[in-house]
Structure formats: structure tokens, C-alpha cells
Amino acid sequence: SDKVRGGSALRIARRPGFVYLDLHVNPSAGRLLVLSEDLKVQRSLDGWSSLILQDGRVLYRNSMVHFAPAHPGSVSLYDPRSGAAVGVYPLTPDPASGAEFVDRRIGTIEMAGPTQIRMAVSEQNVKLGPDNRGVPVGVARDATVTCDISKPTPVCVVQPKEKGRQN
């Protein structure tokens, strides 16, 4: 049998038909267990829940390597009824570049309408410094990302924030 890996329980939530259990792995990683009402594991996802919708779908942050020069945050959507998990943001995978990495912080994910979510995103390119830490390259990019999650493949629109503007 498959062994479920994860540490202490951080959050338990319930929607009709399903129970969601977030387990701690490290500060940059988690394990999200989706259980049936009789507590049988339906799916183990590499990440932790951010927003559980009334229909049972769950937006979750994908786990990252903790001690890395950059933490490229990303969000996925899992539908326990179909078993499908799809990437939501970023829109395309980060380019595989040996010289630079993308450090991405994703703020609170919230509903922006009946079929839309919204999140604040901050991205900064970094390069590997002599001490193996990330060194910023260029300017940070801040944006508000709104995604339509009504279709099987979410569609997101990125609205860059104006420089010097506070939200």
C-alpha cells in the first residue's frame, strides 16, 4: 500500500462528500489529503490548501524546495469529483535557466465573483550568489491575477500594478 507522508495536521475542512487534511512537511511544503466522508484517502496532493470552494474543488499551493535560492510559488486546482488536478498560475512554467530563477510570492487567494478568484503576486528574478543564496536581478514585478475557474482549464488575466501605488 502507498504510505502517506507528512507531519502534523495543520488544518481540517469539510465539504459535502469530502474531508480535507493539510499536513506539515516543511515551511515551503505540505501534503494535502483529500478524504471521503468515511475517511478513506481519495488523493494525496503535493501542497497545501488555500481556498476550498463550496462545490468541493480546492485551490492549493504547490510545494517547493525549502532551502533553495528562489521559491517559485504556484497554484493548482483539484476537483475531487473528476480526480483532475490542473495548474492555475503561473500561466506557463518558468523557463529552465541555469543563470536565473524566479522567486514568486502569491498572496491570499480569494473569490472575486461566482466563478473567479483573485490573488496578489510578486515576482523577482534572482541569480545564484557566491554563498548559494538568491541575489535579486532587475526589479520586482507586482500584479493582481484574476482567474476564471469555471472551465476545465482555468484562464487567468495578469494586471501589473503601477509602480509606487499602494493597495
Tab-separated table of C-alpha atoms in Angstrom:
chain	number	residue	atom	x	y	z
A	1	SER	CA	0.000	0.000	0.000
A	2	ASP	CA	1.068	3.617	-0.549
A	3	LYS	CA	2.363	5.353	2.519
A	4	VAL	CA	1.084	8.890	3.088
A	5	ARG	CA	3.934	11.202	4.052
A	6	GLY	CA	3.530	14.357	6.051
A	7	GLY	CA	3.835	15.666	9.553
A	8	SER	CA	1.412	17.234	11.955
A	9	ALA	CA	-2.093	18.218	10.877
A	10	LEU	CA	-2.389	21.969	10.291
A	11	ARG	CA	-5.968	22.253	9.027
A	12	ILE	CA	-9.067	20.137	8.624
A	13	ALA	CA	-12.003	21.261	6.481
A	14	ARG	CA	-15.160	19.591	5.213
A	15	ARG	CA	-17.405	19.996	2.202
A	16	PRO	CA	-20.269	17.649	1.234
A	17	GLY	CA	-18.687	14.301	0.372
A	18	PHE	CA	-15.105	15.191	1.273
A	19	VAL	CA	-12.746	15.990	4.133
A	20	TYR	CA	-9.528	17.963	3.518
A	21	LEU	CA	-6.490	17.494	5.731
A	22	ASP	CA	-3.390	19.699	5.420
A	23	LEU	CA	-0.211	18.109	6.758
A	24	HIS	CA	3.051	19.932	7.512
A	25	VAL	CA	6.186	18.842	5.621
A	26	ASN	CA	8.409	21.944	5.987
A	27	PRO	CA	7.827	25.735	5.801
A	28	SER	CA	7.721	25.554	1.985
A	29	ALA	CA	5.938	22.230	1.517
A	30	GLY	CA	2.855	20.374	2.636
A	31	ARG	CA	0.720	17.362	1.891
A	32	LEU	CA	-2.994	17.846	1.206
A	33	LEU	CA	-5.049	14.722	1.760
A	34	VAL	CA	-8.493	14.577	0.214
A	35	LEU	CA	-10.570	12.010	2.091
A	36	SER	CA	-14.013	10.541	1.524
A	37	GLU	CA	-16.620	11.066	4.258
A	38	ASP	CA	-15.671	7.644	5.669
A	39	LEU	CA	-12.039	8.941	5.871
A	40	LYS	CA	-10.530	6.850	3.072
A	41	VAL	CA	-7.743	8.637	1.162
A	42	GLN	CA	-9.035	9.687	-2.266
A	43	ARG	CA	-5.966	11.716	-3.296
A	44	SER	CA	-2.704	12.934	-1.845
A	45	LEU	CA	-1.588	16.279	-3.317
A	46	ASP	CA	1.861	17.829	-3.047
A	47	GLY	CA	0.994	21.162	-1.421
A	48	TRP	CA	-1.465	22.790	0.986
A	49	SER	CA	-4.964	24.198	0.605
A	50	SER	CA	-5.563	27.908	0.122
A	51	LEU	CA	-9.248	28.036	-0.761
A	52	ILE	CA	-11.827	25.249	-0.666
A	53	LEU	CA	-14.849	26.007	-2.821
A	54	GLN	CA	-18.426	25.106	-1.898
A	55	ASP	CA	-18.559	22.545	-4.751
A	56	GLY	CA	-15.595	20.662	-3.235
A	57	ARG	CA	-12.877	21.854	-5.590
A	58	VAL	CA	-9.761	23.077	-3.823
A	59	LEU	CA	-7.150	25.651	-4.824
A	60	TYR	CA	-3.811	24.630	-3.389
A	61	ARG	CA	-0.274	25.961	-3.355
A	62	ASN	CA	2.259	23.531	-4.768
A	63	SER	CA	5.136	22.508	-2.510
A	64	MET	CA	8.602	23.942	-3.097
A	65	VAL	CA	12.140	23.014	-2.069
A	66	HIS	CA	12.683	24.845	1.223
A	67	PHE	CA	16.420	25.594	1.129
A	68	ALA	CA	16.609	26.957	-2.405
A	69	PRO	CA	17.822	30.279	-3.829
A	70	ALA	CA	14.276	31.067	-5.016
A	71	HIS	CA	10.782	29.886	-4.170
A	72	PRO	CA	8.697	29.824	-7.376
A	73	GLY	CA	5.200	29.770	-5.877
A	74	SER	CA	2.460	28.212	-7.982
A	75	VAL	CA	-1.229	27.368	-7.578
A	76	SER	CA	-3.237	24.380	-8.809
A	77	LEU	CA	-6.916	23.401	-8.742
A	78	TYR	CA	-8.114	19.910	-7.792
A	79	ASP	CA	-11.623	18.584	-8.452
A	80	PRO	CA	-12.309	15.553	-6.221
A	81	ARG	CA	-15.357	14.534	-8.253
A	82	SER	CA	-13.400	14.115	-11.505
A	83	GLY	CA	-9.982	13.477	-9.947
A	84	ALA	CA	-8.445	16.153	-12.202
A	85	ALA	CA	-5.699	18.473	-10.973
A	86	VAL	CA	-4.707	21.395	-13.228
A	87	GLY	CA	-2.236	24.243	-12.918
A	88	VAL	CA	-3.801	27.668	-12.438
A	89	TYR	CA	-0.860	30.063	-12.035
A	90	PRO	CA	1.705	30.740	-13.394
A	91	LEU	CA	0.155	30.618	-16.827
A	92	THR	CA	3.218	28.865	-18.279
A	93	PRO	CA	6.013	27.014	-16.494
A	94	ASP	CA	9.058	29.031	-15.527
A	95	PRO	CA	11.814	28.746	-18.142
A	96	ALA	CA	14.595	26.331	-17.219
A	97	SER	CA	17.547	28.685	-16.994
A	98	GLY	CA	20.744	27.833	-15.198
A	99	ALA	CA	21.604	31.509	-14.712
A	100	GLU	CA	18.406	32.903	-13.161
A	101	PHE	CA	15.451	31.656	-11.154
A	102	VAL	CA	12.047	33.199	-10.428
A	103	ASP	CA	11.149	33.945	-6.821
A	104	ARG	CA	7.344	34.228	-6.721
A	105	ARG	CA	5.203	35.115	-3.729
A	106	ILE	CA	1.478	34.564	-4.002
A	107	GLY	CA	-0.725	36.402	-1.513
A	108	THR	CA	-4.152	35.465	-0.251
A	109	ILE	CA	-6.370	33.722	-2.793
A	110	GLU	CA	-9.969	34.958	-2.618
A	111	MET	CA	-13.195	34.735	-4.568
A	112	ALA	CA	-13.670	37.648	-6.978
A	113	GLY	CA	-17.080	36.558	-8.230
A	114	PRO	CA	-19.082	33.337	-8.593
A	115	THR	CA	-16.524	31.744	-10.942
A	116	GLN	CA	-13.420	33.885	-10.432
A	117	ILE	CA	-10.543	34.010	-7.985
A	118	ARG	CA	-8.071	36.818	-7.346
A	119	MET	CA	-4.554	36.846	-5.904
A	120	ALA	CA	-1.711	39.316	-5.484
A	121	VAL	CA	1.560	38.101	-6.995
A	122	SER	CA	5.095	39.441	-6.598
A	123	GLU	CA	7.889	38.083	-8.800
A	124	GLN	CA	11.626	38.754	-8.715
A	125	ASN	CA	14.319	37.207	-10.880
A	126	VAL	CA	17.286	36.037	-8.818
A	127	LYS	CA	20.680	34.571	-9.619
A	128	LEU	CA	22.785	32.291	-7.510
A	129	GLY	CA	25.262	34.267	-5.382
A	130	PRO	CA	28.690	33.100	-4.209
A	131	ASP	CA	27.176	31.863	-0.921
A	132	ASN	CA	24.439	29.915	-2.807
A	133	ARG	CA	21.754	32.429	-1.853
A	134	GLY	CA	19.477	34.180	-4.294
A	135	VAL	CA	20.631	37.638	-5.394
A	136	PRO	CA	17.914	39.879	-6.948
A	137	VAL	CA	18.304	40.715	-10.645
A	138	GLY	CA	16.321	43.639	-12.053
A	139	VAL	CA	13.150	44.977	-10.467
A	140	ALA	CA	10.382	43.115	-8.686
A	141	ARG	CA	7.121	42.789	-10.591
A	142	ASP	CA	3.828	43.082	-8.698
A	143	ALA	CA	0.484	42.169	-10.225
A	144	THR	CA	-3.084	41.241	-9.457
A	145	VAL	CA	-4.055	37.959	-11.093
A	146	THR	CA	-7.727	37.140	-11.733
A	147	CYS	CA	-8.632	33.646	-12.932
A	148	ASP	CA	-11.870	32.224	-14.319
A	149	ILE	CA	-12.155	28.732	-12.813
A	150	SER	CA	-15.473	27.782	-14.449
A	151	LYS	CA	-13.814	25.810	-17.272
A	152	PRO	CA	-11.731	22.599	-17.002
A	153	THR	CA	-8.623	24.680	-17.762
A	154	PRO	CA	-8.594	27.956	-15.777
A	155	VAL	CA	-7.958	31.189	-17.684
A	156	CYS	CA	-6.016	33.947	-15.889
A	157	VAL	CA	-5.508	37.636	-16.601
A	158	VAL	CA	-2.465	39.384	-15.137
A	159	GLN	CA	-2.856	43.084	-14.342
A	160	PRO	CA	0.530	44.663	-13.463
A	161	LYS	CA	0.410	47.069	-10.529
A	162	GLU	CA	1.535	50.619	-11.069
A	163	LYS	CA	4.909	51.463	-9.540
A	164	GLY	CA	4.707	53.294	-6.235
A	165	ARG	CA	0.997	52.571	-5.802
A	166	GLN	CA	-0.218	51.081	-2.542
A	167	ASN	CA	-3.160	48.674	-2.329
